[in-house]
Amino acid sequence: MLTTLNPRVSIVIASHRKDSIEKCLEGFSGDIAGFVDFEIIAVADYSFDDLKRKYPEINWKYHNDKNIPAKRNIGISCAKAPITGFIDDDCVPLPDWIIAAAGYLEQNSSLAGVAGHTVVEVKNGVSYPLKEFLRLEKPGFRTNNIFYRKDIILKAGGFDERFTFQREDIDLAFTIMDMGVKIGYCPDVKVMHLHRDKEYWDLLKNCRNRRFDPLLYNKHPAAYRKWIGTPLTPAIIMMTLLHAATLAGIHFGMSAAPALLIDTGCALILGIRKNNSPLKNILRILRDGFSYFIAPLVMFAALIYGSIKFRRFLLA
């Protein structure tokens, strides 16, 4: 039951998408908690007067910055419950979400927290138009669906606000595991990730956000290599090698036209593979093909920038 008195679980939503948070909040009207009392703390960087009138039972907090971990830290500081759960504003909790997490942590008292399972939204008979988003269904430490004991979060120092947009969630998980406690996984703790149809340049945005990887590697070198391995995806590695081969071929006398044609063709093939319905997404394929073509440049620029800023060299 949603309450502000003695909740057993505090849910923190760090929001920067006003157009999607209502779908997230509507999900809490279903049977997600059973007999477990919980509170919701929403920390947003936009005006929410209208939402506050519509959802007065939610604890609304304003933060004049898009820094995601800073918003989560504000939510943690306001949380009254011994368990703090996190969900993103573009996700919807599914039935028994809270009670499954609370029950799992009650039965596994030695664990610091529990990560849940994310399913992608099915729309028009298919899941995401981008296969890229299916990665969200793989287990991880993402704060779109994870619960921690609040005292453990505080002992870990909360979220590192230097990770302004990405990697802050896995950084906290690594810090907690470095403390000698484990984080469990329960497939019954489910949320649904909504469509983000307007994320046209998501690949390049993710490449740009790799600027935080040198900081993560600097803090947790062993865990980084164990859980992540390298900041470079197979597709980025392939395009990097193709670009290098193209430049080498041109340097040694190969005609530029066929070399660039092969290079561009491979980028378009990757764009097609990324989409579930290629014939219906021609413009998206062209955008994704272009994104793959320039992704190595964006990725390495981000890694070099991060290596300089955080004083830890990481390119692969």
Tab-separated table of N, CA and C in Angstrom, residues 185-260:
chain	number	residue	atom	x	y	z
A	185	TYR	N	19.854	-11.732	-7.576
A	185	TYR	CA	19.040	-11.520	-8.781
A	185	TYR	C	17.771	-12.341	-8.648
A	186	CYS	N	16.633	-11.718	-8.908
A	186	CYS	CA	15.349	-12.409	-8.830
A	186	CYS	C	14.534	-12.100	-10.077
A	187	PRO	N	14.256	-13.103	-10.910
A	187	PRO	CA	13.502	-12.859	-12.151
A	187	PRO	C	12.051	-12.460	-11.915
A	188	ASP	N	11.556	-12.656	-10.679
A	188	ASP	CA	10.172	-12.274	-10.378
A	188	ASP	C	10.026	-10.782	-10.090
A	189	VAL	N	11.155	-10.099	-9.911
A	189	VAL	CA	11.128	-8.644	-9.696
A	189	VAL	C	11.166	-7.997	-11.076
A	190	LYS	N	9.983	-7.749	-11.653
A	190	LYS	CA	9.906	-7.381	-13.067
A	190	LYS	C	9.412	-5.959	-13.293
A	191	VAL	N	10.026	-5.302	-14.272
A	191	VAL	CA	9.510	-4.041	-14.801
A	191	VAL	C	9.485	-4.141	-16.323
A	192	MET	N	8.666	-3.310	-16.932
A	192	MET	CA	8.614	-3.243	-18.395
A	192	MET	C	9.224	-1.921	-18.846
A	193	HIS	N	10.168	-2.004	-19.775
A	193	HIS	CA	10.789	-0.795	-20.326
A	193	HIS	C	9.956	-0.316	-21.506
A	194	LEU	N	9.533	0.942	-21.453
A	194	LEU	CA	8.671	1.504	-22.490
A	194	LEU	C	9.449	1.807	-23.766
A	195	HIS	N	8.702	1.939	-24.869
A	195	HIS	CA	9.301	2.351	-26.135
A	195	HIS	C	9.879	3.755	-26.011
A	196	ARG	N	11.026	3.956	-26.637
A	196	ARG	CA	11.592	5.307	-26.760
A	196	ARG	C	11.805	5.547	-28.252
A	197	ASP	N	10.695	5.771	-28.954
A	197	ASP	CA	10.741	5.877	-30.414
A	197	ASP	C	11.565	7.054	-30.911
A	198	LYS	N	11.738	8.075	-30.087
A	198	LYS	CA	12.442	9.280	-30.531
A	198	LYS	C	13.929	9.255	-30.215
A	199	GLU	N	14.431	8.121	-29.732
A	199	GLU	CA	15.868	8.006	-29.450
A	199	GLU	C	16.599	7.681	-30.754
A	200	TYR	N	16.647	8.662	-31.663
A	200	TYR	CA	17.197	8.420	-32.991
A	200	TYR	C	18.709	8.197	-32.968
A	201	TRP	N	19.386	8.815	-32.045
A	201	TRP	CA	20.848	8.754	-32.026
A	201	TRP	C	21.344	8.065	-30.757
A	202	ASP	N	20.620	7.044	-30.325
A	202	ASP	CA	20.948	6.368	-29.071
A	202	ASP	C	22.343	5.750	-29.105
A	203	LEU	N	22.731	5.202	-30.245
A	203	LEU	CA	24.058	4.583	-30.354
A	203	LEU	C	25.156	5.609	-30.097
A	204	LEU	N	25.048	6.772	-30.725
A	204	LEU	CA	26.076	7.797	-30.546
A	204	LEU	C	26.052	8.372	-29.133
A	205	LYS	N	24.855	8.457	-28.556
A	205	LYS	CA	24.764	8.925	-27.172
A	205	LYS	C	25.488	7.958	-26.236
A	206	ASN	N	25.291	6.659	-26.462
A	206	ASN	CA	25.976	5.666	-25.633
A	206	ASN	C	27.486	5.711	-25.848
A	207	CYS	N	27.904	5.933	-27.089
A	207	CYS	CA	29.347	6.067	-27.353
A	207	CYS	C	29.908	7.277	-26.610
A	208	ARG	N	29.182	8.374	-26.654
A	208	ARG	CA	29.630	9.588	-25.957
A	208	ARG	C	29.711	9.359	-24.452
A	209	ASN	N	28.790	8.581	-23.915
A	209	ASN	CA	28.783	8.329	-22.475
A	209	ASN	C	29.886	7.377	-22.025
A	210	ARG	N	30.599	6.788	-22.975
A	210	ARG	CA	31.749	5.966	-22.590
A	210	ARG	C	32.862	6.817	-21.988
A	211	ARG	N	32.664	8.128	-21.977
A	211	ARG	CA	33.659	8.995	-21.337
A	211	ARG	C	33.750	8.732	-19.842
A	212	PHE	N	32.747	8.064	-19.289
A	212	PHE	CA	32.781	7.737	-17.865
A	212	PHE	C	33.488	6.412	-17.580
A	213	ASP	N	33.772	5.635	-18.609
A	213	ASP	CA	34.416	4.338	-18.385
A	213	ASP	C	35.806	4.458	-17.769
A	214	PRO	N	36.640	5.428	-18.169
A	214	PRO	CA	37.936	5.554	-17.491
A	214	PRO	C	37.803	5.798	-15.990
A	215	LEU	N	36.784	6.549	-15.572
A	215	LEU	CA	36.554	6.762	-14.143
A	215	LEU	C	36.150	5.461	-13.469
A	216	LEU	N	35.249	4.713	-14.098
A	216	LEU	CA	34.826	3.426	-13.539
A	216	LEU	C	35.998	2.461	-13.455
A	217	TYR	N	36.816	2.443	-14.504
A	217	TYR	CA	37.992	1.571	-14.533
A	217	TYR	C	39.014	1.997	-13.481
A	218	ASN	N	39.139	3.283	-13.268
A	218	ASN	CA	40.075	3.795	-12.266
A	218	ASN	C	39.666	3.367	-10.858
A	219	LYS	N	38.362	3.355	-10.593
A	219	LYS	CA	37.868	2.997	-9.266
A	219	LYS	C	37.830	1.488	-9.042
A	220	HIS	N	37.517	0.736	-10.104
A	220	HIS	CA	37.316	-0.715	-9.948
A	220	HIS	C	37.964	-1.470	-11.116
A	221	PRO	N	39.281	-1.464	-11.236
A	221	PRO	CA	39.920	-2.088	-12.406
A	221	PRO	C	39.618	-3.576	-12.557
A	222	ALA	N	39.679	-4.331	-11.465
A	222	ALA	CA	39.441	-5.775	-11.554
A	222	ALA	C	37.983	-6.071	-11.882
A	223	ALA	N	37.063	-5.401	-11.198
A	223	ALA	CA	35.638	-5.623	-11.451
A	223	ALA	C	35.255	-5.184	-12.860
A	224	TYR	N	35.867	-4.103	-13.331
A	224	TYR	CA	35.576	-3.629	-14.689
A	224	TYR	C	35.933	-4.702	-15.711
A	225	ARG	N	37.119	-5.277	-15.584
A	225	ARG	CA	37.542	-6.299	-16.546
A	225	ARG	C	36.701	-7.563	-16.406
A	226	LYS	N	36.254	-7.880	-15.196
A	226	LYS	CA	35.457	-9.091	-14.983
A	226	LYS	C	34.049	-8.945	-15.541
A	227	TRP	N	33.389	-7.833	-15.258
A	227	TRP	CA	31.986	-7.678	-15.599
A	227	TRP	C	31.758	-6.984	-16.941
A	228	ILE	N	32.653	-6.095	-17.338
A	228	ILE	CA	32.481	-5.338	-18.584
A	228	ILE	C	33.488	-5.760	-19.638
A	229	GLY	N	34.733	-5.912	-19.236
A	229	GLY	CA	35.779	-6.354	-20.155
A	229	GLY	C	36.407	-5.206	-20.908
A	230	THR	N	35.648	-4.629	-21.826
A	230	THR	CA	36.145	-3.539	-22.665
A	230	THR	C	35.004	-2.580	-22.966
A	231	PRO	N	35.281	-1.299	-23.131
A	231	PRO	CA	34.216	-0.365	-23.509
A	231	PRO	C	33.764	-0.529	-24.956
A	232	LEU	N	34.553	-1.247	-25.750
A	232	LEU	CA	34.264	-1.396	-27.177
A	232	LEU	C	33.338	-2.581	-27.423
A	233	THR	N	32.247	-2.347	-28.138
A	233	THR	CA	31.349	-3.429	-28.526
A	233	THR	C	31.903	-4.126	-29.767
A	234	PRO	N	31.451	-5.350	-30.059
A	234	PRO	CA	31.918	-6.031	-31.276
A	234	PRO	C	31.699	-5.207	-32.542
A	235	ALA	N	30.560	-4.509	-32.627
A	235	ALA	CA	30.282	-3.700	-33.819
A	235	ALA	C	31.264	-2.536	-33.938
A	236	ILE	N	31.591	-1.902	-32.819
A	236	ILE	CA	32.547	-0.792	-32.844
A	236	ILE	C	33.927	-1.300	-33.236
A	237	ILE	N	34.306	-2.451	-32.705
A	237	ILE	CA	35.605	-3.040	-33.059
A	237	ILE	C	35.663	-3.334	-34.554
A	238	MET	N	34.570	-3.920	-35.091
A	238	MET	CA	34.542	-4.248	-36.512
A	238	MET	C	34.660	-2.995	-37.373
A	239	MET	N	33.894	-1.947	-37.029
A	239	MET	CA	33.946	-0.720	-37.820
A	239	MET	C	35.304	-0.037	-37.693
A	240	THR	N	35.924	-0.123	-36.539
A	240	THR	CA	37.265	0.455	-36.361
A	240	THR	C	38.269	-0.240	-37.268
A	241	LEU	N	38.198	-1.573	-37.309
A	241	LEU	CA	39.111	-2.336	-38.167
A	241	LEU	C	38.842	-2.047	-39.644
A	242	LEU	N	37.566	-1.910	-40.009
A	242	LEU	CA	37.221	-1.595	-41.402
A	242	LEU	C	37.745	-0.213	-41.795
A	243	HIS	N	37.572	0.767	-40.906
A	243	HIS	CA	38.094	2.108	-41.193
A	243	HIS	C	39.608	2.069	-41.360
A	244	ALA	N	40.275	1.313	-40.486
A	244	ALA	CA	41.736	1.217	-40.561
A	244	ALA	C	42.166	0.549	-41.862
A	245	ALA	N	41.442	-0.522	-42.236
A	245	ALA	CA	41.768	-1.221	-43.478
A	245	ALA	C	41.520	-0.327	-44.692
A	246	THR	N	40.428	0.451	-44.652
A	246	THR	CA	40.119	1.369	-45.753
A	246	THR	C	41.208	2.422	-45.917
A	247	LEU	N	41.605	3.025	-44.813
A	247	LEU	CA	42.658	4.046	-44.869
A	247	LEU	C	43.984	3.453	-45.330
A	248	ALA	N	44.278	2.230	-44.862
A	248	ALA	CA	45.518	1.574	-45.284
A	248	ALA	C	45.481	1.262	-46.774
A	249	GLY	N	44.301	0.787	-47.244
A	249	GLY	CA	44.172	0.475	-48.662
A	249	GLY	C	44.354	1.693	-49.539
A	250	ILE	N	43.737	2.810	-49.137
A	250	ILE	CA	43.888	4.053	-49.895
A	250	ILE	C	45.340	4.518	-49.877
A	251	HIS	N	45.981	4.387	-48.723
A	251	HIS	CA	47.381	4.811	-48.592
A	251	HIS	C	48.293	4.019	-49.526
A	252	PHE	N	47.984	2.732	-49.688
A	252	PHE	CA	48.842	1.882	-50.515
A	252	PHE	C	48.357	1.753	-51.955
A	253	GLY	N	47.504	2.681	-52.387
A	253	GLY	CA	47.167	2.750	-53.799
A	253	GLY	C	45.816	2.221	-54.203
A	254	MET	N	45.037	1.684	-53.277
A	254	MET	CA	43.707	1.191	-53.622
A	254	MET	C	42.790	2.374	-53.917
A	255	SER	N	41.892	2.209	-54.880
A	255	SER	CA	40.950	3.274	-55.206
A	255	SER	C	40.058	3.571	-54.003
A	256	ALA	N	39.832	4.843	-53.750
A	256	ALA	CA	39.057	5.237	-52.573
A	256	ALA	C	37.593	4.823	-52.684
A	257	ALA	N	37.024	4.872	-53.904
A	257	ALA	CA	35.594	4.617	-54.078
A	257	ALA	C	35.180	3.221	-53.614
A	258	PRO	N	35.797	2.129	-54.127
A	258	PRO	CA	35.382	0.803	-53.662
A	258	PRO	C	35.676	0.574	-52.185
A	259	ALA	N	36.758	1.139	-51.685
A	259	ALA	CA	37.093	0.972	-50.267
A	259	ALA	C	36.024	1.601	-49.382
A	260	LEU	N	35.628	2.829	-49.739
A	260	LEU	CA	34.596	3.503	-48.962
A	260	LEU	C	33.240	2.834	-49.134
